[in-house]
Coordinates of C-alpha atoms and ligand atoms in Angstrom, one line a residue:
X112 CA 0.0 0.0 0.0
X113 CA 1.7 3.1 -0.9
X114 CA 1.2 6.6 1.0
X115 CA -1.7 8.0 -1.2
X116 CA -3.8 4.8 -1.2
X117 CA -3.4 4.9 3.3
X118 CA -4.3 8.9 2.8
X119 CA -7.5 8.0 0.8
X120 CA -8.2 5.7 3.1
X121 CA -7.5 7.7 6.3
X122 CA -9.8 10.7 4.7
X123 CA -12.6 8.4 3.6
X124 CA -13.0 7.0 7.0
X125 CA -12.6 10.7 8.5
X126 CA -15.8 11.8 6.2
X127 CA -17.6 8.7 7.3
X128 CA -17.0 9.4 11.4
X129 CA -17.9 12.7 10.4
X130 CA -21.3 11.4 8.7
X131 CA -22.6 9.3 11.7
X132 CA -21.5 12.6 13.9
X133 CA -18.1 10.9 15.4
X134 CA -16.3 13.3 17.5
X135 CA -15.0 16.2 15.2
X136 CA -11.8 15.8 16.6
X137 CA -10.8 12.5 15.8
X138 CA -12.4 13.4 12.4
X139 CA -10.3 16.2 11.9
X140 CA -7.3 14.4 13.2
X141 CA -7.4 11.6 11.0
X142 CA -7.7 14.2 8.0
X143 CA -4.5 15.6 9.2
X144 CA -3.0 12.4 9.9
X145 CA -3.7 12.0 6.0
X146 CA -2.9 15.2 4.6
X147 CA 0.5 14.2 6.5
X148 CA 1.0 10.6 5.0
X149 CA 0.2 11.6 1.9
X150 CA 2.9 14.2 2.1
X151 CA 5.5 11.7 3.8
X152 CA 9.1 11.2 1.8
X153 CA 9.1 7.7 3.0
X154 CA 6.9 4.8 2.8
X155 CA 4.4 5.1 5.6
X156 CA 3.9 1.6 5.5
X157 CA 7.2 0.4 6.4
X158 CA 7.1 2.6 9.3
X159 CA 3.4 1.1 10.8
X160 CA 5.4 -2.2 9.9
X161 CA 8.3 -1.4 12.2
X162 CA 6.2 0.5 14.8
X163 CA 7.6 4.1 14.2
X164 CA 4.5 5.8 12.8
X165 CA 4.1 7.9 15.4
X166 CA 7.5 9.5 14.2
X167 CA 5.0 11.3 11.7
X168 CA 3.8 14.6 12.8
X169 CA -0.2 14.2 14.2
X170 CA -0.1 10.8 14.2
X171 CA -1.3 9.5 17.9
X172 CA -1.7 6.1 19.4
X173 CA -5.2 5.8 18.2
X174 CA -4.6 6.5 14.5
X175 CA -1.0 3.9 14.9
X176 CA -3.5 1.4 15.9
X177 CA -6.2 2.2 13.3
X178 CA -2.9 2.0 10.2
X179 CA -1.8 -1.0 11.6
X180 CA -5.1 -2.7 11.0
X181 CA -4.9 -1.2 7.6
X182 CA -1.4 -2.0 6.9
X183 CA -1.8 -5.6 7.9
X184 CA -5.1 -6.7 6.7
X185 CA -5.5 -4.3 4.0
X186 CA -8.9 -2.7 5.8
X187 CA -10.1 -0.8 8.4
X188 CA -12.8 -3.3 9.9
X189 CA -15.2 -0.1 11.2
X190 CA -14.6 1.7 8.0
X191 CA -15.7 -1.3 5.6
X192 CA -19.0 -1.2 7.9
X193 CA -19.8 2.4 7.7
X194 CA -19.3 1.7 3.9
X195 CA -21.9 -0.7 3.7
X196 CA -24.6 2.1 5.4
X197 CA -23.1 5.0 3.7
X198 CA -21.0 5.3 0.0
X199 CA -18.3 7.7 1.0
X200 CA -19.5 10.1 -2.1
X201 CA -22.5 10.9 0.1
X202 CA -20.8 11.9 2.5
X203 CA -19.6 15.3 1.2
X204 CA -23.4 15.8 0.3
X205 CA -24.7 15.5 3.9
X206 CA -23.0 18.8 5.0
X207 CA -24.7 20.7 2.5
X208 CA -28.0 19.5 3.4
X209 CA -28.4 21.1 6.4
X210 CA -30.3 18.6 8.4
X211 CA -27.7 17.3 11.1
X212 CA -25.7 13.9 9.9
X213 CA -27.8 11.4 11.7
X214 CA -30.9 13.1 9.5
X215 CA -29.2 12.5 6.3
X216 CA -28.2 8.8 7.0
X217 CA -31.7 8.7 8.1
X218 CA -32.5 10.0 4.8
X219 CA -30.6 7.9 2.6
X220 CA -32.3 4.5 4.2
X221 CA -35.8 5.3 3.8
X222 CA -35.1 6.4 0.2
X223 CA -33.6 3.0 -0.4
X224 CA -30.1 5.2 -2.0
X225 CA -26.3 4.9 -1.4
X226 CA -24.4 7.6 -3.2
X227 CA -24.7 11.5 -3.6
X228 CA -26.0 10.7 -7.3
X229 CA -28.6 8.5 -6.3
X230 CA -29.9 11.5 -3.4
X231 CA -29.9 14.1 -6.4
X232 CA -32.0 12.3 -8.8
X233 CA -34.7 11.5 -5.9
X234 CA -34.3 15.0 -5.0
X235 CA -35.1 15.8 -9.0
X236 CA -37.7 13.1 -9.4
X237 CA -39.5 14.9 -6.1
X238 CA -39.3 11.6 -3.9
X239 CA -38.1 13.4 -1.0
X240 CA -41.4 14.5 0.1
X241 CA -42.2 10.7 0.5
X242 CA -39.9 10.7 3.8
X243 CA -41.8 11.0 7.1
X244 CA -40.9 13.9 8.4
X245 CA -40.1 16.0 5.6
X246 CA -42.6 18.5 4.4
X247 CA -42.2 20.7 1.7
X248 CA -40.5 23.2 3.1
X249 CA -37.8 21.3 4.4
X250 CA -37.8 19.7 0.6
X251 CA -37.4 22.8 -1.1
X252 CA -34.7 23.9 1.6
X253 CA -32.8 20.6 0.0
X254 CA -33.4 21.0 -3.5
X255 CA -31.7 24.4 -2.9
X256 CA -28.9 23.4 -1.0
X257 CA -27.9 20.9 -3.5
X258 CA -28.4 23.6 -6.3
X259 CA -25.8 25.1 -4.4
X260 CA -23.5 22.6 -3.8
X261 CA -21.1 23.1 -6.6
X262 CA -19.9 26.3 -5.1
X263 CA -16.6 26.1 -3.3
X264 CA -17.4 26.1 0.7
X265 CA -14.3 28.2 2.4
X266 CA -12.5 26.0 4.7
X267 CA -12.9 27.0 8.5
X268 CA -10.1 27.7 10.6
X269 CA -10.0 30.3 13.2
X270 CA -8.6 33.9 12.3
X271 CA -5.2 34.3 13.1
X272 CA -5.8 36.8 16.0
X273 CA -7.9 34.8 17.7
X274 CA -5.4 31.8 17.7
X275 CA -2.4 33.7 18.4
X276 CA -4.0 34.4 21.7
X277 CA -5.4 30.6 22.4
X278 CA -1.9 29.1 21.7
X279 CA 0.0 32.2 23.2
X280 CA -1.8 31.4 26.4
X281 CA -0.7 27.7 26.0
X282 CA 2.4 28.3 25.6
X283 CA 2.8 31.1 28.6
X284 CA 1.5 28.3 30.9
X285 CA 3.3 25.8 29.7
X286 CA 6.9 27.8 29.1
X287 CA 6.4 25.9 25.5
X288 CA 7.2 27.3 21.5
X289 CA 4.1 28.1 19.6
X290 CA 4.3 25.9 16.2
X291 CA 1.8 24.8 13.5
X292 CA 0.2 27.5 11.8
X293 CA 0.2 30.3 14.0
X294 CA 4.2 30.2 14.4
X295 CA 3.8 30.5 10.2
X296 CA 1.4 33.3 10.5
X297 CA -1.5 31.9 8.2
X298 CA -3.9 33.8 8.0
X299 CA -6.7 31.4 9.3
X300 CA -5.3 28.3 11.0
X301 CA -6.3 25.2 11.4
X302 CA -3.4 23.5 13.2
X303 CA -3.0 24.4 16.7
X304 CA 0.3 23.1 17.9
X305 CA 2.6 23.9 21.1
X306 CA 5.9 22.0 21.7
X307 CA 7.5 22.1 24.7
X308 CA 10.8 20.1 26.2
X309 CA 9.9 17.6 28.8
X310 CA 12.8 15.9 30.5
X311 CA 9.2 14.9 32.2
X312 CA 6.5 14.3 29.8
X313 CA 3.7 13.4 32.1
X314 CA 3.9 16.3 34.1
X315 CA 3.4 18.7 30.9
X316 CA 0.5 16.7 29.9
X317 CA -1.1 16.7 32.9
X318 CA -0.3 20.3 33.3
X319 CA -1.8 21.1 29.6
X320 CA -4.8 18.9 30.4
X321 CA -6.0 21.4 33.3
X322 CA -5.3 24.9 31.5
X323 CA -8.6 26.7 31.9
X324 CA -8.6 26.9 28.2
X325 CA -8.6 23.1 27.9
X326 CA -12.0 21.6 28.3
X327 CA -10.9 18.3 27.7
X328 CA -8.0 16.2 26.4
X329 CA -9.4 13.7 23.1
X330 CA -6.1 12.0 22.5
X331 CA -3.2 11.4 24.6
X332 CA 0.0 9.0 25.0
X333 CA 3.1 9.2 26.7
X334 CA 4.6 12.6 24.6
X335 CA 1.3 13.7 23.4
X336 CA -2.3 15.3 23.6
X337 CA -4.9 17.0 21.8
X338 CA -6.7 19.2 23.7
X339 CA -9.9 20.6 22.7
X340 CA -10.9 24.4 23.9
X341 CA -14.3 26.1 25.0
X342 CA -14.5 27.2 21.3
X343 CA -14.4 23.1 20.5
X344 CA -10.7 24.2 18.2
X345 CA -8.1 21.3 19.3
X346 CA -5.0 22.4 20.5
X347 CA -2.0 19.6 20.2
X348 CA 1.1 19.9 22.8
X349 CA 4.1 17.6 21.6
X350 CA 6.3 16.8 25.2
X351 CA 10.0 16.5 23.6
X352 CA 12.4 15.0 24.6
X353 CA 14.8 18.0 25.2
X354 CA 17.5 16.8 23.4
X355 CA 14.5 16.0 20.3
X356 CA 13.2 19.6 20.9
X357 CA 14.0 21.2 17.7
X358 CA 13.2 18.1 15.8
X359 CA 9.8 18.5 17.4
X360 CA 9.6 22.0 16.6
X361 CA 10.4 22.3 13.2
X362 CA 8.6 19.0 12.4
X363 CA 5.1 20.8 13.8
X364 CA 5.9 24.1 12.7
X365 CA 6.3 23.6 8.5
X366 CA 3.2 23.0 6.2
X367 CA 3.4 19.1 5.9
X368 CA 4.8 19.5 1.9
X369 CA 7.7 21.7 3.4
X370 CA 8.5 18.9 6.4
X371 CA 8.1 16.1 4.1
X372 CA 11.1 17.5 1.9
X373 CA 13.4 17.5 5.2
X374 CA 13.2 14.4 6.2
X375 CA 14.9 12.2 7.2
X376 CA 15.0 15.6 10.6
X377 CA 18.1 14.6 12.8
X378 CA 17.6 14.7 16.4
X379 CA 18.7 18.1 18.1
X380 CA 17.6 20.5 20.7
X381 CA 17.0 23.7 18.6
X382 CA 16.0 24.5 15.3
X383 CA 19.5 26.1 14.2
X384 CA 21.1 22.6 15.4
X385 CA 18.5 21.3 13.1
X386 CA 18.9 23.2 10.1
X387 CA 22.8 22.9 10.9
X388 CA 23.0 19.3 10.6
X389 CA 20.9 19.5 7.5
X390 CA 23.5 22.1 6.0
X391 CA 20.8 24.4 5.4
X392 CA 20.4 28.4 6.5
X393 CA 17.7 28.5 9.6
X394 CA 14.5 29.3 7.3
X395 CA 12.1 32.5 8.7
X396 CA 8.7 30.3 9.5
X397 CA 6.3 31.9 7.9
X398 CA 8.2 31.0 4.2
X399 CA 8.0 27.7 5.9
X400 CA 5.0 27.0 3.6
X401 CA 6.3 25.1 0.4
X402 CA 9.4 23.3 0.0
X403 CA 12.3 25.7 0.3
X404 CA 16.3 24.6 1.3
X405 CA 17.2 27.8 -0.4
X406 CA 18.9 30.9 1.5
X407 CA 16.1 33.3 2.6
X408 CA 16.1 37.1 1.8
X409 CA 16.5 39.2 5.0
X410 CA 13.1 39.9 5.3
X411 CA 11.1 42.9 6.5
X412 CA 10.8 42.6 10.6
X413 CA 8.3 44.6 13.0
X414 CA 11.4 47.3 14.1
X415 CA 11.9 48.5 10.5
X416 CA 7.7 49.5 10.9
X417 CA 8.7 54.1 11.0
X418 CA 5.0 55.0 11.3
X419 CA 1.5 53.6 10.4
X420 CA -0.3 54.8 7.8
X421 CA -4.1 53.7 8.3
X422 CA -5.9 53.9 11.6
X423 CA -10.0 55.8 12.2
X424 CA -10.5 58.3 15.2
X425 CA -14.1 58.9 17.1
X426 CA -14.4 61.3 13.8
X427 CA -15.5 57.9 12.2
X428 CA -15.8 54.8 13.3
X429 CA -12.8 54.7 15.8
X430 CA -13.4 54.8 19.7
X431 CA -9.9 57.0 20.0
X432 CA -9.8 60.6 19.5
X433 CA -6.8 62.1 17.3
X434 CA -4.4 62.3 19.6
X435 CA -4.9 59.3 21.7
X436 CA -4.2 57.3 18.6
X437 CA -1.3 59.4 18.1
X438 CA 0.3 58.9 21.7
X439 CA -0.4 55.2 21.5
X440 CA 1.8 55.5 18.0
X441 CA 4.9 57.8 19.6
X442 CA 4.8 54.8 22.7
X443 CA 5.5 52.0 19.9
X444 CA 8.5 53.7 18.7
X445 CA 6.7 55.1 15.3
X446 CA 7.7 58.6 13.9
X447 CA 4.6 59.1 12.4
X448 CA 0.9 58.4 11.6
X449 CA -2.0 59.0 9.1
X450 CA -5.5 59.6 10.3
X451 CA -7.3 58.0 7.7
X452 CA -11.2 58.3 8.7
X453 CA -14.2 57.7 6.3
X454 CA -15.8 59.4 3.8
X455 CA -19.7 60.0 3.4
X456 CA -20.4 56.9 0.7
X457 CA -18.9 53.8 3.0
X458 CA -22.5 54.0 4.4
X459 CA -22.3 51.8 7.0
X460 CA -20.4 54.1 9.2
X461 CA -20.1 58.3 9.9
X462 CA -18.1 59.7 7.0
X463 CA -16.3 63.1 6.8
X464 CA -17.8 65.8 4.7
X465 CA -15.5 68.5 3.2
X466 CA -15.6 71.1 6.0
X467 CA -15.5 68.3 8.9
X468 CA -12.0 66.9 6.7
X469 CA -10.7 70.6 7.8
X470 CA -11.8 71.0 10.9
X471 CA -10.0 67.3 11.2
X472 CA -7.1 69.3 9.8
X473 CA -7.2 71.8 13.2
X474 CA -7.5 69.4 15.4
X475 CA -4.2 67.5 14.2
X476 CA -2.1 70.9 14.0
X477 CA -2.9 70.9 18.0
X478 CA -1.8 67.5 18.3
X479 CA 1.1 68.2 16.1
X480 CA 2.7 70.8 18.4
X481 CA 1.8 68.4 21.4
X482 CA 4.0 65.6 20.1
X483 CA 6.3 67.3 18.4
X484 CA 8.9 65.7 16.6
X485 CA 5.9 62.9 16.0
X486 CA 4.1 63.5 13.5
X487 CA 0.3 63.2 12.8
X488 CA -0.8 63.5 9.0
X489 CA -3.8 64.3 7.8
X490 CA -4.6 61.4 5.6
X491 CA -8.4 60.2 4.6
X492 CA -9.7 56.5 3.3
X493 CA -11.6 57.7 0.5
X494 CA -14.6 55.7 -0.9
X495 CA -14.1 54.6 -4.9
X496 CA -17.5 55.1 -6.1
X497 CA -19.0 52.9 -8.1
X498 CA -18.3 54.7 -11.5
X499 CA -14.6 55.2 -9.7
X500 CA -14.9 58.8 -9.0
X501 CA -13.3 59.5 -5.5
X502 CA -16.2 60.6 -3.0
X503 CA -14.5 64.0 -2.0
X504 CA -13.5 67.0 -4.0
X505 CA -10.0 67.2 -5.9
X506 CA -9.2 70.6 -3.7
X507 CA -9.6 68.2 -0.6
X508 CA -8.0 65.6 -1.4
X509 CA -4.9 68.1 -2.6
X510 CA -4.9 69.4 0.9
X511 CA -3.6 65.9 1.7
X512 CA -0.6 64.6 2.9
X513 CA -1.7 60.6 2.5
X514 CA -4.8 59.4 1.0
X515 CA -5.9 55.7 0.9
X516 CA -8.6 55.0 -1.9
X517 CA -11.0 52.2 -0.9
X518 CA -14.0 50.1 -2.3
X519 CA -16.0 49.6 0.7
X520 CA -19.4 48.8 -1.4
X521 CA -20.0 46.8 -4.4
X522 CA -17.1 44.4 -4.1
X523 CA -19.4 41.4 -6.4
X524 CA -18.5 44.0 -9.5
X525 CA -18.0 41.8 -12.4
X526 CA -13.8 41.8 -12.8
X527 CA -13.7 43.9 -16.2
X528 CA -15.6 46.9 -14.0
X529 CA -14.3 46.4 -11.1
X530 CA -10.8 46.8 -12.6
X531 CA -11.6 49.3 -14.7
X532 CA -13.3 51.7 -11.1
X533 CA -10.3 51.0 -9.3
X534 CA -7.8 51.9 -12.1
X535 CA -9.6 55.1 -12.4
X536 CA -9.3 55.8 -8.9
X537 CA -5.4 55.0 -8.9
X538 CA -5.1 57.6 -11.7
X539 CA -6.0 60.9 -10.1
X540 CA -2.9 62.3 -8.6
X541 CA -4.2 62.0 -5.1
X542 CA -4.0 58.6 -4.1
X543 CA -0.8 57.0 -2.6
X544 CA -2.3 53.4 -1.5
X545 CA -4.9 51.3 -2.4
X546 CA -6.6 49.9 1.1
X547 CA -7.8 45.7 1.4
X548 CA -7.3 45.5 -2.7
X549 CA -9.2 42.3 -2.6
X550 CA -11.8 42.8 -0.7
X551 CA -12.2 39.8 1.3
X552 CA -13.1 38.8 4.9
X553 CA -11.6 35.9 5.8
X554 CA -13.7 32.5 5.8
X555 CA -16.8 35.0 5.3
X556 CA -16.5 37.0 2.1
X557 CA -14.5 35.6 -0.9
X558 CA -11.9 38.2 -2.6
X559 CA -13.5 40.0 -5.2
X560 CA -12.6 40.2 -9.0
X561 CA -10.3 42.5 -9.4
X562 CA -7.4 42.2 -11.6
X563 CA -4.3 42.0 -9.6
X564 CA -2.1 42.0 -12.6
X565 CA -3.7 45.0 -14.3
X566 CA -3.5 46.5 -11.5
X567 CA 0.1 46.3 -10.6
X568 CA 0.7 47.6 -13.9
X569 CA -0.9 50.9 -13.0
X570 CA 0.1 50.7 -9.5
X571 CA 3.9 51.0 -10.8
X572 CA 2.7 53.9 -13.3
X573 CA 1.3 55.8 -10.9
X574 CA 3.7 55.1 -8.2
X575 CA 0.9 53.9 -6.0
X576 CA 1.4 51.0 -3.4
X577 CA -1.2 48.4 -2.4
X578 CA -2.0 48.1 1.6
X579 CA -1.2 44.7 3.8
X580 CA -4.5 45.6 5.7
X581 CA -3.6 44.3 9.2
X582 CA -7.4 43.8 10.1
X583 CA -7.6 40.0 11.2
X584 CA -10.3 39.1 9.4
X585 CA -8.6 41.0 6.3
X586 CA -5.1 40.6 5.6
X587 CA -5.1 41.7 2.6
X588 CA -3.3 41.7 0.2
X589 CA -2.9 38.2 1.0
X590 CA 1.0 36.5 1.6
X591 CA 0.7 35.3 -2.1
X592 CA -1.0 38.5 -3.3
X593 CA 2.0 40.3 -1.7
X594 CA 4.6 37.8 -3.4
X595 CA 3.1 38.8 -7.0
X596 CA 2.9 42.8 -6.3
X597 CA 6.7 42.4 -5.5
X598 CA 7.4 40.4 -8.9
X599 CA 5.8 42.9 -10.1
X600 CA 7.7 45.8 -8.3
X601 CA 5.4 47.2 -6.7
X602 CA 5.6 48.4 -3.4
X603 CA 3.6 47.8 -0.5
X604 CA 2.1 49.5 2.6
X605 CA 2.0 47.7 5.8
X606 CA -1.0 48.9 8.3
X607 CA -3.4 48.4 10.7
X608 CA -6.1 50.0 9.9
X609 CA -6.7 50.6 13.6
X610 CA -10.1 51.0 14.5
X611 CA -8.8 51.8 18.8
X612 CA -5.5 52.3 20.7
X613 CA -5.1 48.3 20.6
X614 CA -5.7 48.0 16.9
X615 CA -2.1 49.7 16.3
X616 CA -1.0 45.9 17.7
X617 CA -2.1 44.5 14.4
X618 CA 0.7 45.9 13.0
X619 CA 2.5 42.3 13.9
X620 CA 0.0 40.8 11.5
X621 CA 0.5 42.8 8.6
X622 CA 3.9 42.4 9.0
X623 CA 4.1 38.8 9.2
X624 CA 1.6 38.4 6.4
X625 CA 4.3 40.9 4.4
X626 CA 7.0 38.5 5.5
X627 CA 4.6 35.2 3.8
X628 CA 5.0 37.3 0.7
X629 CA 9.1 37.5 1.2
X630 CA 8.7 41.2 1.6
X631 CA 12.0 42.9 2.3
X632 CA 12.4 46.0 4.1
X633 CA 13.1 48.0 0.8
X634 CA 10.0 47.3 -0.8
X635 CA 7.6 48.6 2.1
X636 CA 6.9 52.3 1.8
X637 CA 6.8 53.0 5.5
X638 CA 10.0 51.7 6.5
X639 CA 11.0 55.0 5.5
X640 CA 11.5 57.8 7.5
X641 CA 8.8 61.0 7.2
X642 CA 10.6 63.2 4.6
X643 CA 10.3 60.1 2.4
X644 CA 6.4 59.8 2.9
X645 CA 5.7 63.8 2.6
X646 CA 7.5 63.8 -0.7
X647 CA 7.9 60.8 -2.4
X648 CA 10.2 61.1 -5.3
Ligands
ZN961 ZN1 -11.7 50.2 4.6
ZN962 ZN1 -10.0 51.8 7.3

């Protein structure tokens, strides 16, 4: 059996649990365990065969057990049972259907039907109606659904805010290393990891399983647990051995693809020992992502960050006035910031009308001479209107000393107008940065249509950047969205687009998401000091 046919087999019986409502995290660990195996560089059955599976990164003593079975007699007895019920092809179906998994297994007997095909055509023929209990409401709620079910479903995984400060917490308890993918930065994660050394494993376990954040531990052995939280998110601590720690570490902290072309890892306590023995350079996490044995660029760190250049006062939507926001920047260090506050067509929120944009502009002069040498600018996020006119005069906007053009509304545009409102936009000599160019809100609102590629062709014309929105459920332009706009030579903005004081601390996930992109220093407008920023050459 080679690795793909055990990952198949692994994921099928991971839909199947999932199906019959088995508990979500041994379903999601077995689709890890696959996603793994199938990325192993060795055989994965040689290893079950000589009892060192659980050398593979997620791979507990329940899953060892379950691969054995499969390994030796070619089967998983409980999966070829929940076969016979249920033909794995309907199980992607049953999530769609919005009835609960026991209602859709309950569905498939009394219409006599097996696969995902079979449930369509006796959704088509109008046979669902003949199942007690479903009334044609509940029919017509399912003959939508699976008009719906060739859209792509976002994956879930929690925003990376969010699990910086579950596994943060972890590790603060547990003096351990945050890895999986909140050590890369991604910008929703779905593997939780913590690695700590333990000269004495059982202690840290024990320790781990009665963290308040822990409700409960699903899986554990000697040197390791999954834990699952309030939020029902599973959290796994690997207890090293201390002279294994970097092993540890770097095996849970790469994507799977990016591990898989390590191995063979050689035992060591830290990651540079690791690395050293592989005669490779130390590799920054977050380009931890693909294979890479390459050198890595310097890239851009949090301490080259001179000012931020997006952040809303009680003018709009922020809860800070001007020059609270403005203190809280001087405190981390910056040299400057831009008050960028709405304009009247976001809708949603206040919006600055001409005259309130200048009496913005007093209010900033007093701050200036406050916080002298800091310095405040007067900045605005301008609304692109639909027809890509920006929504405040030219004279205002020329008054300006940074002005970020946004499309708040609209962002379904088809891609040819959508491009074409936003190019207009860049055009006008006002506008120094386009804000969240894609739109999206992570695992709730896809990216919209508009054409990167155009668009860093009139980015680069114009000499306009394009913002690494900091926002959590933003970040955008995405990591690979920032790698192309570099290719391309454009330069970026990293910002927070802080919304209070403790938005400015966002500016670690812009940042990081640059640094996913293999930003450099050089290519990030406000690494530069303020002269640079007033007048850009
Ligand atoms: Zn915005
Ligand atoms: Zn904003």
């Amino acid at each position: 059996m080679d690795n793909a046919q055990i990952a198949d087999r692994l994921e099928a019986f991971a839909s199947l649990l999932e199906l019959v409502d088995g508990n979500p995290y041994t379903v999601r660990a077995y689709r890890r365990a696959a996603e793994t195996i199938r990325a192993a560089a060795v055989p994965v059955a040689e290893l079950v065969s000589s009892g060192r599976a659980r050398e593979l990164r997620g791979i507990g003593p329940g899953i060892e057990a379950r691969l054995r079975e499969l390994v030796e007699t070619g089967s998983i007895a409980e999966l070829t049972e929940l076969e016979r019920e249920v033909a794995p092809d309907l199980v992607g179906l049953g999530r769609y259907l919005g009835l609960g998994a026991k209602r859709s297994v309950e569905l498939a007997r009394a219409l006599g039907i097996r696969t995902a095909d079979e449930l369509r055509e006796a959704a088509s023929a109008g046979r669902l109606r003949a199942v007690p209990g479903i009334g044609p409401k509940t029919e017509a709620r399912l003959l939508e659904a699976l008009a719906r079910e060739a859209e792509p479903r976002p994956r879930q995984g929690l925003l990376l805010g969010r699990a910086r400060e579950l596994v943060g917490g972890v590790v603060a308890a547990l003096d351990g290393e945050a890895a999986g993918d909140v050590r890369r930065w991604r910008d929703s994660c779905e593997f939780l990891a913590v690695v700590c050394a333990a000269p004495d494993p059982r202690a840290v376990v024990a320790r781990f399983g009665e963290l308040p954040q822990i409700v409960a531990l699903v899986e554990q052995s000697e040197r390791d647990a999954v834990g699952v939280t309030v939020e029902g998110v599973p959290i796994e601590l690997i207890a090293a051995e201390p002279e294994r720690f970097g092993t540890e570490l770097v095996r849970a902290t790469g994507s799977p693809a990016y591990v898989a072309a390590l191995e063979p890892l050689p035992d060591a306590p830290d990651e540079e020992a690791v690395y050293r023995a592989l005669d490779l350079p130390w590799c920054p996490p977050e380009l931890r992502e693909q294979p890479f044995r390459g050198e890595p660029p310097a890239l851009l760190e949090l301490e080259d960050i001179r000012g931020d250049l997006h952040c809303h006062t009680t003018w709009s939507d922020g809860r800070a006035s001007v020059e609270e926001m403005a203190r809280a920047a001087r405190q981390r260090g910056y040299d400057y910031l831009a008050i960028c506050d709405h304009t009247p067509a976001v809708g949603a929120v206040r919006g600055l009308t001409p005259a309130e944009v200048r009496r913005q502009a007093e209010e900033i002069a007093v701050a200036n001479e406050l916080l002298a040498p800091f310095r405040i600018l007067r900045g605005i996020e301008c609304d692109i209107l639909p027809d890509g006119r920006l929504d405040l005069p030219d004279d205002v906007l020329a008054e300006l000393e940074w002005v970020q053009a946004s499309v708040h509304g609209g962002q379904r545009m088809p891609g040819p107008e959508m491009t074409k409102r936003v190019e207009e936009a860049l055009r006008t000599p006002y506008v120094r940065c386009l804000s969240h160019p894609k739109g999206r809100y992570i695992n709730r609102r896809p990216e919209n249509a508009l054409d990167l590629e155009r668009i860093f062709e009139v980015a680069l014309e114009e000499g306009v950047a394009l913002e690494v929105n900091g926002l959590p459920d933003r970040l955008d332009l995405s990591g690979e969205h920032v790698r192309d706009a570099l290719r391309a030579g454009v330069q970026i903005v990293c910002s927070t687009d802080a919304h209070s004081l403790r938005g400015l601390e966002n500016m670690a996930l812009s940042v990081a998401t640059a640094r996913r992109g293999w930003a450099t220093a050089a290519a990030v407008v406000n690494t530069r000091p303020l002269d640079a920023i007033l007048h850009p050459s």
